[in-house]
PDB file of C-alpha atoms in Angstrom:
ATOM      1  CA  UNK A  10      12.442 -25.301 -10.103  1.00  0.00           C
ATOM      2  CA  UNK A  11      15.645 -24.218  -9.367  1.00  0.00           C
ATOM      3  CA  UNK A  12      15.308 -21.049 -12.192  1.00  0.00           C
ATOM      4  CA  UNK A  13      11.575 -20.067 -10.597  1.00  0.00           C
ATOM      5  CA  UNK A  14      13.311 -19.717  -7.039  1.00  0.00           C
ATOM      6  CA  UNK A  15      16.773 -17.652  -8.408  1.00  0.00           C
ATOM      7  CA  UNK A  16      13.773 -15.516 -10.180  1.00  0.00           C
ATOM      8  CA  UNK A  17      11.812 -15.239  -6.932  1.00  0.00           C
ATOM      9  CA  UNK A  18      14.565 -14.007  -5.141  1.00  0.00           C
ATOM     10  CA  UNK A  19      16.203 -11.178  -7.666  1.00  0.00           C
ATOM     11  CA  UNK A  20      11.960 -10.532  -7.838  1.00  0.00           C
ATOM     12  CA  UNK A  21      11.880  -9.580  -3.146  1.00  0.00           C
ATOM     13  CA  UNK A  22      15.570  -7.687  -3.704  1.00  0.00           C
ATOM     14  CA  UNK A  23      13.466  -5.549  -6.608  1.00  0.00           C
ATOM     15  CA  UNK A  24      10.739  -5.153  -4.423  1.00  0.00           C
ATOM     16  CA  UNK A  25      12.756  -4.687  -1.358  1.00  0.00           C
ATOM     17  CA  UNK A  26      14.743  -1.740  -3.360  1.00  0.00           C
ATOM     18  CA  UNK A  27      11.616  -0.010  -4.335  1.00  0.00           C
ATOM     19  CA  UNK A  28       9.728  -0.525  -0.369  1.00  0.00           C
ATOM     20  CA  UNK A  29      13.141   1.406   1.099  1.00  0.00           C
ATOM     21  CA  UNK A  30      12.597   3.969  -1.300  1.00  0.00           C
ATOM     22  CA  UNK A  31       8.835   4.860  -0.662  1.00  0.00           C
ATOM     23  CA  UNK A  32       8.159   3.389   2.548  1.00  0.00           C
ATOM     24  CA  UNK A  33       8.782   6.967   5.094  1.00  0.00           C
ATOM     25  CA  UNK A  34      11.068   6.556   7.325  1.00  0.00           C
ATOM     26  CA  UNK A  35      14.024   8.511   9.032  1.00  0.00           C
ATOM     27  CA  UNK A  36      16.084   5.430  10.106  1.00  0.00           C
ATOM     28  CA  UNK A  37      19.351   5.462   8.412  1.00  0.00           C
ATOM     29  CA  UNK A  38      19.220   1.459   9.023  1.00  0.00           C
ATOM     30  CA  UNK A  39      16.559   0.804   6.218  1.00  0.00           C
ATOM     31  CA  UNK A  40      19.069   3.955   4.472  1.00  0.00           C
ATOM     32  CA  UNK A  41      21.870   1.371   4.499  1.00  0.00           C
ATOM     33  CA  UNK A  42      19.771  -1.320   3.473  1.00  0.00           C
ATOM     34  CA  UNK A  43      18.232   0.567   0.471  1.00  0.00           C
ATOM     35  CA  UNK A  44      22.544   1.445  -0.581  1.00  0.00           C
ATOM     36  CA  UNK A  45      23.100  -2.124  -0.105  1.00  0.00           C
ATOM     37  CA  UNK A  46      20.365  -2.646  -2.515  1.00  0.00           C
ATOM     38  CA  UNK A  47      21.102  -0.885  -5.292  1.00  0.00           C
ATOM     39  CA  UNK A  48      25.049  -2.074  -5.062  1.00  0.00           C
ATOM     40  CA  UNK A  49      23.661  -5.563  -5.659  1.00  0.00           C
ATOM     41  CA  UNK A  50      21.209  -5.241  -8.704  1.00  0.00           C
ATOM     42  CA  UNK A  51      23.491  -2.609 -10.135  1.00  0.00           C
ATOM     43  CA  UNK A  52      26.095  -6.009 -11.561  1.00  0.00           C
ATOM     44  CA  UNK A  53      23.315  -7.928 -12.588  1.00  0.00           C
ATOM     45  CA  UNK A  54      20.767  -5.420 -14.056  1.00  0.00           C
ATOM     46  CA  UNK A  55      17.170  -6.287 -16.173  1.00  0.00           C
ATOM     47  CA  UNK A  56      18.511  -4.516 -18.849  1.00  0.00           C
ATOM     48  CA  UNK A  57      21.014  -1.911 -20.144  1.00  0.00           C
ATOM     49  CA  UNK A  58      18.723   1.249 -19.195  1.00  0.00           C
ATOM     50  CA  UNK A  59      17.680   0.015 -15.386  1.00  0.00           C
ATOM     51  CA  UNK A  60      21.707  -1.037 -15.086  1.00  0.00           C
ATOM     52  CA  UNK A  61      22.453   2.337 -16.152  1.00  0.00           C
ATOM     53  CA  UNK A  62      19.824   4.202 -13.698  1.00  0.00           C
ATOM     54  CA  UNK A  63      21.574   2.487 -11.150  1.00  0.00           C
ATOM     55  CA  UNK A  64      24.752   3.327 -11.261  1.00  0.00           C
ATOM     56  CA  UNK A  65      23.543   6.643 -12.104  1.00  0.00           C
ATOM     57  CA  UNK A  66      21.377   6.621  -8.690  1.00  0.00           C
ATOM     58  CA  UNK A  67      24.378   5.137  -6.568  1.00  0.00           C
ATOM     59  CA  UNK A  68      26.985   7.929  -7.939  1.00  0.00           C
ATOM     60  CA  UNK A  69      24.334  10.544  -7.176  1.00  0.00           C
ATOM     61  CA  UNK A  70      23.528   8.898  -3.308  1.00  0.00           C
ATOM     62  CA  UNK A  71      25.578   9.689  -0.185  1.00  0.00           C
ATOM     63  CA  UNK A  72      26.298   6.641   0.449  1.00  0.00           C
ATOM     64  CA  UNK A  73      26.696   7.750   4.731  1.00  0.00           C
ATOM     65  CA  UNK A  74      23.731  10.132   4.868  1.00  0.00           C
ATOM     66  CA  UNK A  75      19.594   9.836   3.904  1.00  0.00           C
ATOM     67  CA  UNK A  76      19.175  13.866   4.396  1.00  0.00           C
ATOM     68  CA  UNK A  77      19.390  14.519   0.845  1.00  0.00           C
ATOM     69  CA  UNK A  78      16.576  11.832   0.232  1.00  0.00           C
ATOM     70  CA  UNK A  79      14.971  12.693   2.683  1.00  0.00           C
ATOM     71  CA  UNK A  80      14.499  15.991   1.468  1.00  0.00           C
ATOM     72  CA  UNK A  81      13.529  14.954  -2.279  1.00  0.00           C
ATOM     73  CA  UNK A  82      10.715  12.543  -0.865  1.00  0.00           C
ATOM     74  CA  UNK A  83       9.577  15.357   1.035  1.00  0.00           C
ATOM     75  CA  UNK A  84       9.475  17.948  -1.521  1.00  0.00           C
ATOM     76  CA  UNK A  85       8.150  15.314  -4.144  1.00  0.00           C
ATOM     77  CA  UNK A  86       5.225  13.246  -1.556  1.00  0.00           C
ATOM     78  CA  UNK A  87       4.873  16.194   0.892  1.00  0.00           C
ATOM     79  CA  UNK A  88       5.482  20.046  -0.086  1.00  0.00           C
ATOM     80  CA  UNK A  89       2.622  21.959  -0.334  1.00  0.00           C
ATOM     81  CA  UNK A  90       4.509  24.244  -2.657  1.00  0.00           C
ATOM     82  CA  UNK A  91       5.066  21.886  -5.352  1.00  0.00           C
ATOM     83  CA  UNK A  92       2.696  19.644  -7.199  1.00  0.00           C
ATOM     84  CA  UNK A  93       1.685  16.932  -4.641  1.00  0.00           C
ATOM     85  CA  UNK A  94       2.174  12.785  -5.697  1.00  0.00           C
ATOM     86  CA  UNK A  95      -0.444  11.370  -4.197  1.00  0.00           C
ATOM     87  CA  UNK A  96       0.696   7.367  -3.214  1.00  0.00           C
ATOM     88  CA  UNK A  97      -2.322   5.227  -2.803  1.00  0.00           C
ATOM     89  CA  UNK A  98      -3.557   2.924  -5.594  1.00  0.00           C
ATOM     90  CA  UNK A  99      -7.072   3.965  -4.399  1.00  0.00           C
ATOM     91  CA  UNK A 100      -6.569   7.804  -5.653  1.00  0.00           C
ATOM     92  CA  UNK A 101      -5.701   7.042  -8.985  1.00  0.00           C
ATOM     93  CA  UNK A 102      -8.669   4.809  -8.624  1.00  0.00           C
ATOM     94  CA  UNK A 103     -11.281   6.837  -7.204  1.00  0.00           C
ATOM     95  CA  UNK A 104      -9.521  10.140  -6.298  1.00  0.00           C
ATOM     96  CA  UNK A 105      -9.729   9.498  -2.483  1.00  0.00           C
ATOM     97  CA  UNK A 106      -6.674   8.005  -0.399  1.00  0.00           C
ATOM     98  CA  UNK A 107      -9.316   5.470   1.297  1.00  0.00           C
ATOM     99  CA  UNK A 108     -11.437   3.627  -1.344  1.00  0.00           C
ATOM    100  CA  UNK A 109     -12.136   0.592  -2.819  1.00  0.00           C
ATOM    101  CA  UNK A 110      -8.269  -0.406  -3.405  1.00  0.00           C
ATOM    102  CA  UNK A 111      -7.409  -0.462   0.213  1.00  0.00           C
ATOM    103  CA  UNK A 112     -10.394  -2.655   0.674  1.00  0.00           C
ATOM    104  CA  UNK A 113      -9.047  -5.069  -1.714  1.00  0.00           C
ATOM    105  CA  UNK A 114      -5.573  -5.317  -0.236  1.00  0.00           C
ATOM    106  CA  UNK A 115      -7.209  -5.648   3.854  1.00  0.00           C
ATOM    107  CA  UNK A 116      -8.740  -8.401   2.067  1.00  0.00           C
ATOM    108  CA  UNK A 117      -5.280 -10.367  -0.257  1.00  0.00           C
ATOM    109  CA  UNK A 118      -3.506  -9.654   3.890  1.00  0.00           C
ATOM    110  CA  UNK A 119      -6.124 -11.485   5.352  1.00  0.00           C
ATOM    111  CA  UNK A 120      -5.191 -14.661   3.339  1.00  0.00           C
ATOM    112  CA  UNK A 121      -1.778 -14.973   4.667  1.00  0.00           C
ATOM    113  CA  UNK A 122       0.634 -14.951   7.431  1.00  0.00           C
ATOM    114  CA  UNK A 123       1.914 -11.368   6.600  1.00  0.00           C
ATOM    115  CA  UNK A 124      -0.136  -8.790   8.903  1.00  0.00           C
ATOM    116  CA  UNK A 125       1.166  -4.440   8.885  1.00  0.00           C
ATOM    117  CA  UNK A 126       3.141  -3.168  11.483  1.00  0.00           C
ATOM    118  CA  UNK A 127       0.722  -1.089  13.315  1.00  0.00           C
ATOM    119  CA  UNK A 128       2.976   0.546  15.806  1.00  0.00           C
ATOM    120  CA  UNK A 129       5.764   1.635  13.437  1.00  0.00           C
ATOM    121  CA  UNK A 130       3.866   2.202  10.337  1.00  0.00           C
ATOM    122  CA  UNK A 131       0.578   4.227   9.653  1.00  0.00           C
ATOM    123  CA  UNK A 132       0.035   4.606   5.539  1.00  0.00           C
ATOM    124  CA  UNK A 133      -2.721   2.885   3.995  1.00  0.00           C
ATOM    125  CA  UNK A 134      -2.390  -1.079   3.130  1.00  0.00           C
ATOM    126  CA  UNK A 135      -2.530   0.205  -0.866  1.00  0.00           C
ATOM    127  CA  UNK A 136       0.280   2.712  -0.386  1.00  0.00           C
ATOM    128  CA  UNK A 137       2.723   2.554  -2.629  1.00  0.00           C
ATOM    129  CA  UNK A 138       5.540   1.607   0.070  1.00  0.00           C
ATOM    130  CA  UNK A 139       3.270  -0.835   1.987  1.00  0.00           C
ATOM    131  CA  UNK A 140       2.057  -2.837  -1.641  1.00  0.00           C
ATOM    132  CA  UNK A 141       5.875  -3.275  -2.620  1.00  0.00           C
ATOM    133  CA  UNK A 142       7.158  -4.303   1.017  1.00  0.00           C
ATOM    134  CA  UNK A 143       4.231  -6.663   0.959  1.00  0.00           C
ATOM    135  CA  UNK A 144       5.175  -7.735  -2.987  1.00  0.00           C
ATOM    136  CA  UNK A 145       8.602  -8.509  -1.334  1.00  0.00           C
ATOM    137  CA  UNK A 146       7.799 -10.396   1.960  1.00  0.00           C
ATOM    138  CA  UNK A 147       5.629 -12.993  -0.100  1.00  0.00           C
ATOM    139  CA  UNK A 148       8.380 -13.527  -2.339  1.00  0.00           C
ATOM    140  CA  UNK A 149      10.808 -14.262  -0.044  1.00  0.00           C
ATOM    141  CA  UNK A 150       8.025 -16.729   0.941  1.00  0.00           C
ATOM    142  CA  UNK A 151       7.575 -18.240  -2.017  1.00  0.00           C
ATOM    143  CA  UNK A 152      11.430 -19.147  -2.500  1.00  0.00           C
ATOM    144  CA  UNK A 153      11.397 -20.956   0.772  1.00  0.00           C
ATOM    145  CA  UNK A 154       8.509 -23.069   0.001  1.00  0.00           C
ATOM    146  CA  UNK A 155       5.013 -21.383   0.490  1.00  0.00           C
ATOM    147  CA  UNK A 156       3.368 -21.671  -3.057  1.00  0.00           C
ATOM    148  CA  UNK A 157       0.521 -20.951  -2.189  1.00  0.00           C
ATOM    149  CA  UNK A 158       1.051 -17.412  -1.940  1.00  0.00           C
ATOM    150  CA  UNK A 159       1.839 -17.257  -5.856  1.00  0.00           C
ATOM    151  CA  UNK A 160      -1.881 -16.877  -6.407  1.00  0.00           C
ATOM    152  CA  UNK A 161      -1.804 -13.972  -4.408  1.00  0.00           C
ATOM    153  CA  UNK A 162       1.123 -12.141  -6.009  1.00  0.00           C
ATOM    154  CA  UNK A 163      -0.809 -12.808  -9.116  1.00  0.00           C
ATOM    155  CA  UNK A 164      -3.582 -10.632  -7.359  1.00  0.00           C
ATOM    156  CA  UNK A 165      -2.218  -8.018  -6.312  1.00  0.00           C
ATOM    157  CA  UNK A 166      -0.193  -7.293  -9.123  1.00  0.00           C
ATOM    158  CA  UNK A 167      -2.883  -7.715 -11.412  1.00  0.00           C
ATOM    159  CA  UNK A 168      -5.661  -6.097  -9.214  1.00  0.00           C
ATOM    160  CA  UNK A 169      -4.039  -3.373  -7.363  1.00  0.00           C
ATOM    161  CA  UNK A 170      -0.351  -2.406  -8.801  1.00  0.00           C
ATOM    162  CA  UNK A 171      -0.664  -3.447 -12.288  1.00  0.00           C
ATOM    163  CA  UNK A 172      -3.970  -0.714 -12.967  1.00  0.00           C
ATOM    164  CA  UNK A 173      -2.132   2.473 -11.062  1.00  0.00           C
ATOM    165  CA  UNK A 174       1.503   2.193 -11.387  1.00  0.00           C
ATOM    166  CA  UNK A 175       2.167   3.778 -15.098  1.00  0.00           C
ATOM    167  CA  UNK A 176       0.298   6.809 -14.053  1.00  0.00           C
ATOM    168  CA  UNK A 177       1.781   6.997 -10.299  1.00  0.00           C
ATOM    169  CA  UNK A 178       5.482   6.547 -12.126  1.00  0.00           C
ATOM    170  CA  UNK A 179       4.247   9.193 -14.887  1.00  0.00           C
ATOM    171  CA  UNK A 180       3.713  11.802 -12.344  1.00  0.00           C
ATOM    172  CA  UNK A 181       7.237  11.141  -9.942  1.00  0.00           C
ATOM    173  CA  UNK A 182       9.648  10.807 -13.336  1.00  0.00           C
ATOM    174  CA  UNK A 183       8.069  14.383 -14.574  1.00  0.00           C
ATOM    175  CA  UNK A 184       7.692  15.966 -10.816  1.00  0.00           C
ATOM    176  CA  UNK A 185       9.949  19.491 -10.692  1.00  0.00           C
ATOM    177  CA  UNK A 186      11.838  18.293  -7.771  1.00  0.00           C
ATOM    178  CA  UNK A 187      12.657  14.121  -9.443  1.00  0.00           C
ATOM    179  CA  UNK A 188      16.001  13.267  -9.399  1.00  0.00           C
ATOM    180  CA  UNK A 189      17.136  10.719  -7.701  1.00  0.00           C
ATOM    181  CA  UNK A 190      13.545   9.260  -8.181  1.00  0.00           C
ATOM    182  CA  UNK A 191      13.517   9.959 -11.783  1.00  0.00           C
ATOM    183  CA  UNK A 192      16.319   7.442 -12.105  1.00  0.00           C
ATOM    184  CA  UNK A 193      14.271   4.979  -9.749  1.00  0.00           C
ATOM    185  CA  UNK A 194      11.697   5.069 -11.833  1.00  0.00           C
ATOM    186  CA  UNK A 195      13.225   3.918 -15.037  1.00  0.00           C
ATOM    187  CA  UNK A 196      14.608   0.490 -13.100  1.00  0.00           C
ATOM    188  CA  UNK A 197      10.668   1.250 -12.254  1.00  0.00           C
ATOM    189  CA  UNK A 198       9.365   0.701 -15.446  1.00  0.00           C
ATOM    190  CA  UNK A 199      11.835  -2.171 -16.479  1.00  0.00           C
ATOM    191  CA  UNK A 200      10.771  -3.960 -13.634  1.00  0.00           C
ATOM    192  CA  UNK A 201       7.297  -3.842 -13.672  1.00  0.00           C
ATOM    193  CA  UNK A 202       7.258  -4.371 -17.929  1.00  0.00           C
ATOM    194  CA  UNK A 203       9.531  -7.732 -16.799  1.00  0.00           C
ATOM    195  CA  UNK A 204       6.271  -8.458 -13.636  1.00  0.00           C
ATOM    196  CA  UNK A 205       3.924  -8.050 -16.517  1.00  0.00           C
ATOM    197  CA  UNK A 206       5.433 -10.887 -18.848  1.00  0.00           C
ATOM    198  CA  UNK A 207       6.344 -13.155 -15.894  1.00  0.00           C
ATOM    199  CA  UNK A 208       2.902 -13.144 -14.181  1.00  0.00           C
ATOM    200  CA  UNK A 209       1.669 -12.604 -17.987  1.00  0.00           C
ATOM    201  CA  UNK A 210      -0.542  -9.763 -16.894  1.00  0.00           C
ATOM    202  CA  UNK A 211      -1.568  -7.168 -19.860  1.00  0.00           C
ATOM    203  CA  UNK A 212      -0.124  -3.642 -19.605  1.00  0.00           C
ATOM    204  CA  UNK A 213      -3.976  -2.121 -19.062  1.00  0.00           C
ATOM    205  CA  UNK A 214      -5.545   0.501 -21.361  1.00  0.00           C
ATOM    206  CA  UNK A 215      -4.641   4.129 -20.915  1.00  0.00           C
ATOM    207  CA  UNK A 216      -7.802   5.561 -18.575  1.00  0.00           C
ATOM    208  CA  UNK A 217      -9.445   8.983 -18.011  1.00  0.00           C
ATOM    209  CA  UNK A 218      -6.822  10.771 -15.571  1.00  0.00           C
ATOM    210  CA  UNK A 219      -9.317  10.708 -12.228  1.00  0.00           C
ATOM    211  CA  UNK A 220      -9.592  13.975 -10.249  1.00  0.00           C
ATOM    212  CA  UNK A 221      -8.812  14.452  -6.676  1.00  0.00           C
ATOM    213  CA  UNK A 222     -12.523  14.473  -5.304  1.00  0.00           C
ATOM    214  CA  UNK A 223     -13.331  16.949  -2.925  1.00  0.00           C
ATOM    215  CA  UNK A 224     -15.122  15.300   0.002  1.00  0.00           C
ATOM    216  CA  UNK A 225     -16.534  16.900   3.244  1.00  0.00           C
ATOM    217  CA  UNK A 226     -14.284  14.094   5.189  1.00  0.00           C
ATOM    218  CA  UNK A 227     -15.702  12.450   8.516  1.00  0.00           C
ATOM    219  CA  UNK A 228     -12.814  11.294  10.754  1.00  0.00           C
ATOM    220  CA  UNK A 229     -13.091   8.359  12.879  1.00  0.00           C
ATOM    221  CA  UNK A 230     -11.223   8.690  16.344  1.00  0.00           C
ATOM    222  CA  UNK A 231      -9.005   5.634  14.919  1.00  0.00           C
ATOM    223  CA  UNK A 232      -8.010   7.834  11.764  1.00  0.00           C
ATOM    224  CA  UNK A 233      -6.706  10.444  14.136  1.00  0.00           C
ATOM    225  CA  UNK A 234      -5.460   8.604  16.580  1.00  0.00           C
ATOM    226  CA  UNK A 235      -3.350   6.863  13.324  1.00  0.00           C
ATOM    227  CA  UNK A 236      -2.211  10.258  11.892  1.00  0.00           C
ATOM    228  CA  UNK A 237      -1.074  11.881  15.295  1.00  0.00           C
ATOM    229  CA  UNK A 238       1.331   8.747  15.895  1.00  0.00           C
ATOM    230  CA  UNK A 239       2.397   8.957  12.737  1.00  0.00           C
ATOM    231  CA  UNK A 240       3.384  12.638  13.051  1.00  0.00           C
ATOM    232  CA  UNK A 241       4.757  11.554  16.369  1.00  0.00           C
ATOM    233  CA  UNK A 242       7.062   9.214  14.455  1.00  0.00           C
ATOM    234  CA  UNK A 243       8.534  11.147  12.018  1.00  0.00           C
ATOM    235  CA  UNK A 244       9.273  13.780  14.453  1.00  0.00           C
ATOM    236  CA  UNK A 245      11.069  11.483  16.044  1.00  0.00           C
ATOM    237  CA  UNK A 246      13.425  11.137  13.511  1.00  0.00           C
ATOM    238  CA  UNK A 247      15.876   8.310  13.431  1.00  0.00           C
ATOM    239  CA  UNK A 248      16.731   6.199  15.891  1.00  0.00           C
ATOM    240  CA  UNK A 249      19.442   3.312  16.632  1.00  0.00           C
ATOM    241  CA  UNK A 250      18.263   0.605  15.797  1.00  0.00           C
ATOM    242  CA  UNK A 251      20.003  -2.832  14.570  1.00  0.00           C
ATOM    243  CA  UNK A 252      18.191  -3.734  11.605  1.00  0.00           C
ATOM    244  CA  UNK A 253      16.387  -2.381   8.922  1.00  0.00           C
ATOM    245  CA  UNK A 254      12.585  -2.229   9.504  1.00  0.00           C
ATOM    246  CA  UNK A 255       9.565  -2.327   7.105  1.00  0.00           C
ATOM    247  CA  UNK A 256       5.686  -1.626   7.446  1.00  0.00           C
ATOM    248  CA  UNK A 257       5.628  -5.630   7.589  1.00  0.00           C
ATOM    249  CA  UNK A 258       5.256  -7.144  11.135  1.00  0.00           C
ATOM    250  CA  UNK A 259       7.174 -10.292  10.794  1.00  0.00           C
ATOM    251  CA  UNK A 260       7.122 -11.314  14.402  1.00  0.00           C
ATOM    252  CA  UNK A 261       2.915 -11.402  14.340  1.00  0.00           C
ATOM    253  CA  UNK A 262       3.241 -13.215  10.845  1.00  0.00           C
ATOM    254  CA  UNK A 263       5.194 -15.953  12.554  1.00  0.00           C
ATOM    255  CA  UNK A 264       2.597 -16.650  14.703  1.00  0.00           C
ATOM    256  CA  UNK A 265      -0.662 -15.876  12.755  1.00  0.00           C
ATOM    257  CA  UNK A 266      -2.350 -18.331  10.875  1.00  0.00           C
ATOM    258  CA  UNK A 267      -3.899 -18.093   7.181  1.00  0.00           C
TER     259      UNK A 267
END
């Protein structure tokens, strides 16, 4: 029992690490939390390769400024002049940004007390950053005695994350602008292999690459508002918050019922 609690705490740390890399935010508090997590995990890595990668990341990153990391993130995921890597499970499943995997994640979320922070986070529920942040919160809840979430964690990993994470990781690792993220993918690879072993989930068979579908998109007013809020939030730049924040609304979570 004690071993499982320690393992779940460690899993939460790793999921939080990845969430802080893949949640698009300019808040310095989140960056300092990321630096803290790197320093913790590099002392007790999963294996030598991920340990060296964490050391490399800590040496590359400026512990006092997130400017370089934000630029690399933009170059990999938002820069139209380079290959743009998609961040949602739905894209790797169907070639569209909002598809069946997003619907599945919304259904999983509805079974928990956790909710998306809709005021500050506007990416889809099956985006990599949200998935990692949500899994971190669930692992934390499990360590606090909420064992009912063990099945939810298993389902999200086996049915959402496991299916696309290898392809996503390969895309990031091979991107021309990937430097810090290339090292991060080494850590992610070790962690995903650990999760598969811990959760008894097999590595999926390699499937044909899904090409992006060209669709005539009918954008609802709600979606237009979501995109406008997201754009405005990014333009505001970093805020002087006291604590790091993420896409999960923990305040609402405490008040919600399953």
